Coordinates of C-alpha atoms in Angstrom, one line a residue:
X1 CA 0.0 0.0 0.0
X2 CA 2.9 2.4 0.9
X3 CA 4.4 1.7 -2.5
X4 CA 1.1 2.5 -4.3
X5 CA 0.7 5.7 -2.4
X6 CA 4.3 6.7 -3.1
X7 CA 3.8 6.1 -6.8
X8 CA 0.5 8.0 -6.7
X9 CA 2.1 11.1 -5.1
X10 CA 5.1 10.9 -7.5
X11 CA 2.8 10.9 -10.5
X12 CA 0.7 13.7 -9.0
X13 CA 3.9 15.8 -8.5
X14 CA 5.0 15.4 -12.1
X15 CA 1.5 16.2 -13.2
X16 CA 1.6 19.5 -11.3
X17 CA 5.1 20.4 -12.6
X18 CA 4.1 19.6 -16.2
X19 CA 0.8 21.5 -15.9
X20 CA 2.8 24.6 -14.8
X21 CA 5.1 24.3 -17.8
X22 CA 2.4 24.0 -20.5
X23 CA 2.5 27.2 -22.6
X24 CA 4.9 28.8 -20.0
X25 CA 8.1 28.9 -22.0
X26 CA 10.3 31.7 -23.4
X27 CA 10.8 30.9 -27.1
X28 CA 10.8 28.3 -29.9
X29 CA 13.7 26.6 -31.6
X30 CA 13.0 25.7 -35.2
X31 CA 15.3 22.8 -36.1
X32 CA 16.0 22.1 -39.7
X33 CA 18.0 18.9 -40.1
X34 CA 20.2 18.2 -43.1
X35 CA 18.6 15.0 -44.4
X36 CA 21.8 13.1 -45.3
X37 CA 23.0 13.5 -41.8
X38 CA 19.7 12.6 -40.2
X39 CA 19.4 9.5 -42.5
X40 CA 22.9 8.4 -41.5
X41 CA 21.6 7.9 -37.9
X42 CA 20.9 4.3 -36.8
X43 CA 17.3 3.4 -37.1
X44 CA 16.2 6.1 -39.5
X45 CA 13.8 3.8 -41.2
X46 CA 11.8 6.8 -42.6
X47 CA 14.7 7.5 -45.0
X48 CA 14.1 4.5 -47.3
X49 CA 14.2 6.0 -50.8
X50 CA 15.0 9.5 -49.5
X51 CA 16.9 11.2 -52.3
X52 CA 16.7 14.9 -52.3
X53 CA 14.9 16.9 -49.7
X54 CA 17.9 18.7 -48.2
X55 CA 16.8 20.5 -45.0
X56 CA 13.8 18.9 -43.4
X57 CA 11.8 20.0 -40.3
X58 CA 13.3 18.0 -37.5
X59 CA 11.8 19.8 -34.5
X60 CA 9.8 22.8 -33.3
X61 CA 10.8 23.1 -29.6
X62 CA 9.4 25.3 -26.9
X63 CA 12.4 26.4 -24.8
X64 CA 13.1 28.1 -21.5
X65 CA 16.1 30.5 -21.5
X66 CA 17.8 27.5 -19.8
X67 CA 16.4 24.0 -20.5
X68 CA 13.5 22.6 -22.4
X69 CA 10.1 21.1 -21.3
X70 CA 9.0 17.9 -22.8
X71 CA 6.2 15.3 -22.6
X72 CA 3.9 17.7 -20.8
X73 CA 0.6 16.3 -19.4
X74 CA -1.5 18.5 -21.6
X75 CA -5.2 18.3 -21.9
X76 CA -4.9 19.7 -25.5
X77 CA -6.2 17.6 -28.4
X78 CA -3.4 16.1 -30.3
X79 CA -3.1 16.3 -34.1
X80 CA -5.3 14.3 -36.3
X81 CA -3.7 11.5 -38.3
X82 CA -4.5 13.5 -41.5
X83 CA -2.7 16.6 -40.2
X84 CA 0.4 14.6 -39.0
X85 CA 0.6 12.7 -42.4
X86 CA 0.3 16.0 -44.2
X87 CA 3.6 17.1 -42.6
X88 CA 5.5 14.3 -44.5
X89 CA 6.4 16.7 -47.3
X90 CA 8.6 18.8 -45.0
X91 CA 9.4 16.1 -42.4
X92 CA 10.5 12.5 -43.1
X93 CA 7.1 11.0 -42.1
X94 CA 3.8 11.6 -40.4
X95 CA 4.9 9.5 -37.5
X96 CA 7.7 11.9 -36.8
X97 CA 5.3 14.8 -36.9
X98 CA 3.1 13.0 -34.3
X99 CA 6.1 12.2 -32.1
X100 CA 7.2 15.9 -32.3
X101 CA 3.8 16.9 -31.0
X102 CA 3.8 14.3 -28.2
X103 CA 7.3 15.2 -27.0
X104 CA 7.4 19.0 -27.6
X105 CA 4.1 20.3 -28.9
X106 CA 2.3 19.1 -25.8
X107 CA 4.2 21.8 -23.9
X108 CA 3.3 24.6 -26.3
X109 CA -0.2 25.3 -25.0
X110 CA -1.5 24.8 -28.5
X111 CA -3.9 22.2 -29.9
X112 CA -2.1 19.6 -32.0
X113 CA -3.3 20.8 -35.5
X114 CA -2.5 24.4 -34.6
X115 CA 0.9 23.5 -33.4
X116 CA 1.7 21.6 -36.6
X117 CA 0.5 24.6 -38.6
X118 CA 2.8 26.9 -36.6
X119 CA 5.7 24.5 -37.2
X120 CA 5.1 24.6 -40.9
X121 CA 4.7 28.4 -41.0
X122 CA 8.1 28.7 -39.2
X123 CA 9.8 26.2 -41.5
X124 CA 8.5 27.8 -44.7
X125 CA 9.4 31.3 -43.5
X126 CA 13.1 30.5 -43.8
X127 CA 14.8 30.8 -47.1
X128 CA 17.2 27.8 -47.4
X129 CA 20.5 27.6 -49.3
X130 CA 19.3 25.3 -52.0
X131 CA 22.7 25.3 -53.6
X132 CA 23.7 22.7 -51.1
X133 CA 21.4 20.3 -52.8
X134 CA 23.8 20.3 -55.8
X135 CA 26.7 18.9 -53.9
X136 CA 28.0 15.7 -55.4
X137 CA 30.6 14.9 -52.7
X138 CA 31.5 15.8 -49.1
X139 CA 32.5 19.4 -48.7
X140 CA 34.3 20.9 -45.7
X141 CA 33.5 24.5 -45.0
X142 CA 34.0 27.1 -42.2
X143 CA 31.1 26.9 -39.7
X144 CA 30.8 30.7 -39.9
X145 CA 30.2 30.5 -43.6
X146 CA 27.0 28.5 -43.1
X147 CA 25.7 31.0 -40.6
X148 CA 26.6 33.9 -42.9
X149 CA 24.8 32.3 -45.9
X150 CA 21.7 31.8 -43.9
X151 CA 21.8 35.4 -42.6
X152 CA 22.4 36.7 -46.1
X153 CA 19.3 34.8 -47.4
X154 CA 17.2 35.8 -44.4
X155 CA 18.2 39.4 -43.4
X156 CA 15.4 39.6 -40.9
X157 CA 17.3 37.1 -38.7
X158 CA 19.5 38.7 -36.0
X159 CA 23.1 37.5 -36.1
X160 CA 22.7 35.8 -32.7
X161 CA 19.5 34.1 -33.8
X162 CA 21.0 31.1 -35.6
X163 CA 23.0 28.1 -34.5
X164 CA 24.6 25.3 -36.5
X165 CA 24.9 21.9 -34.8
X166 CA 27.3 19.2 -35.7
X167 CA 28.2 15.6 -34.9
X168 CA 31.5 13.9 -35.6
X169 CA 32.6 16.8 -37.7
X170 CA 29.4 16.9 -39.9
X171 CA 26.7 19.5 -40.1
X172 CA 23.5 18.1 -38.7
X173 CA 21.1 21.0 -38.2
X174 CA 20.4 24.6 -38.6
X175 CA 18.5 26.0 -35.6
X176 CA 16.6 29.3 -35.7
X177 CA 15.2 31.0 -32.6
X178 CA 11.8 32.5 -32.7
X179 CA 9.6 34.2 -30.1
X180 CA 6.1 33.0 -29.2
X181 CA 4.7 35.1 -32.1
X182 CA 7.2 33.4 -34.4
X183 CA 9.3 36.5 -34.9
X184 CA 13.1 36.0 -35.0
X185 CA 15.0 36.6 -31.8
X186 CA 18.4 35.9 -30.3
X187 CA 19.3 32.3 -29.2
X188 CA 20.6 31.6 -25.8
X189 CA 24.4 31.3 -25.5
X190 CA 24.3 27.5 -24.9
X191 CA 22.4 27.1 -28.2
X192 CA 24.8 29.2 -30.2
X193 CA 27.7 27.3 -28.9
X194 CA 26.3 23.8 -29.7
X195 CA 28.9 23.2 -32.3
X196 CA 32.5 24.1 -31.3
X197 CA 34.3 23.2 -34.5
X198 CA 35.6 25.8 -36.8
X199 CA 35.0 23.7 -39.9
X200 CA 32.3 21.1 -40.7
X201 CA 31.7 18.6 -43.5
X202 CA 28.4 18.8 -45.4
X203 CA 27.3 15.4 -46.9
X204 CA 25.8 15.4 -50.4
X205 CA 22.2 14.2 -51.0
X206 CA 21.8 10.6 -52.1
X207 CA 21.6 10.2 -55.8
X208 CA 18.3 8.7 -56.9

């Protein structure tokens, strides 16, 4: 009985903490993953036949100035299957869109379909360097040159409002920081410093 009560109070505590976090965050991070890097990850079964999408929507994360809420116990209605599947053109699958809602969108204070529409709006508001899709081999470039290119194509972004992430020397994502009204804003220092390399490799798209 003691164990049952202990479990009950533990669950209740997390419910209270999560409820306080829902919609109570500071800004969003729009994460655009470079599909060759994402598809190189173990278990990326959604990449079968993936040939040429370049930057895909990897995440749309509510953030605190320090830290990030996730898996909130929200009473909001989740996205419909139709809405999630419709995100496959900018994500790798509808399943990923639904998981993004469950892990992060549940903390946004938005209904599921509204959250996915906001994520699409944010993604489509960024002009991407489509020239990278023409690469036919690995290219190593200065990290700052990637930031500078994004800023040149998107002059509304503040210089501190973008971060490039990397793993094992390869570019994996471009992250854009947006306020709750989806206007560009500065990223926290920890976000901007996520990749500490001066140069990164960019993998080419698979040839279909």
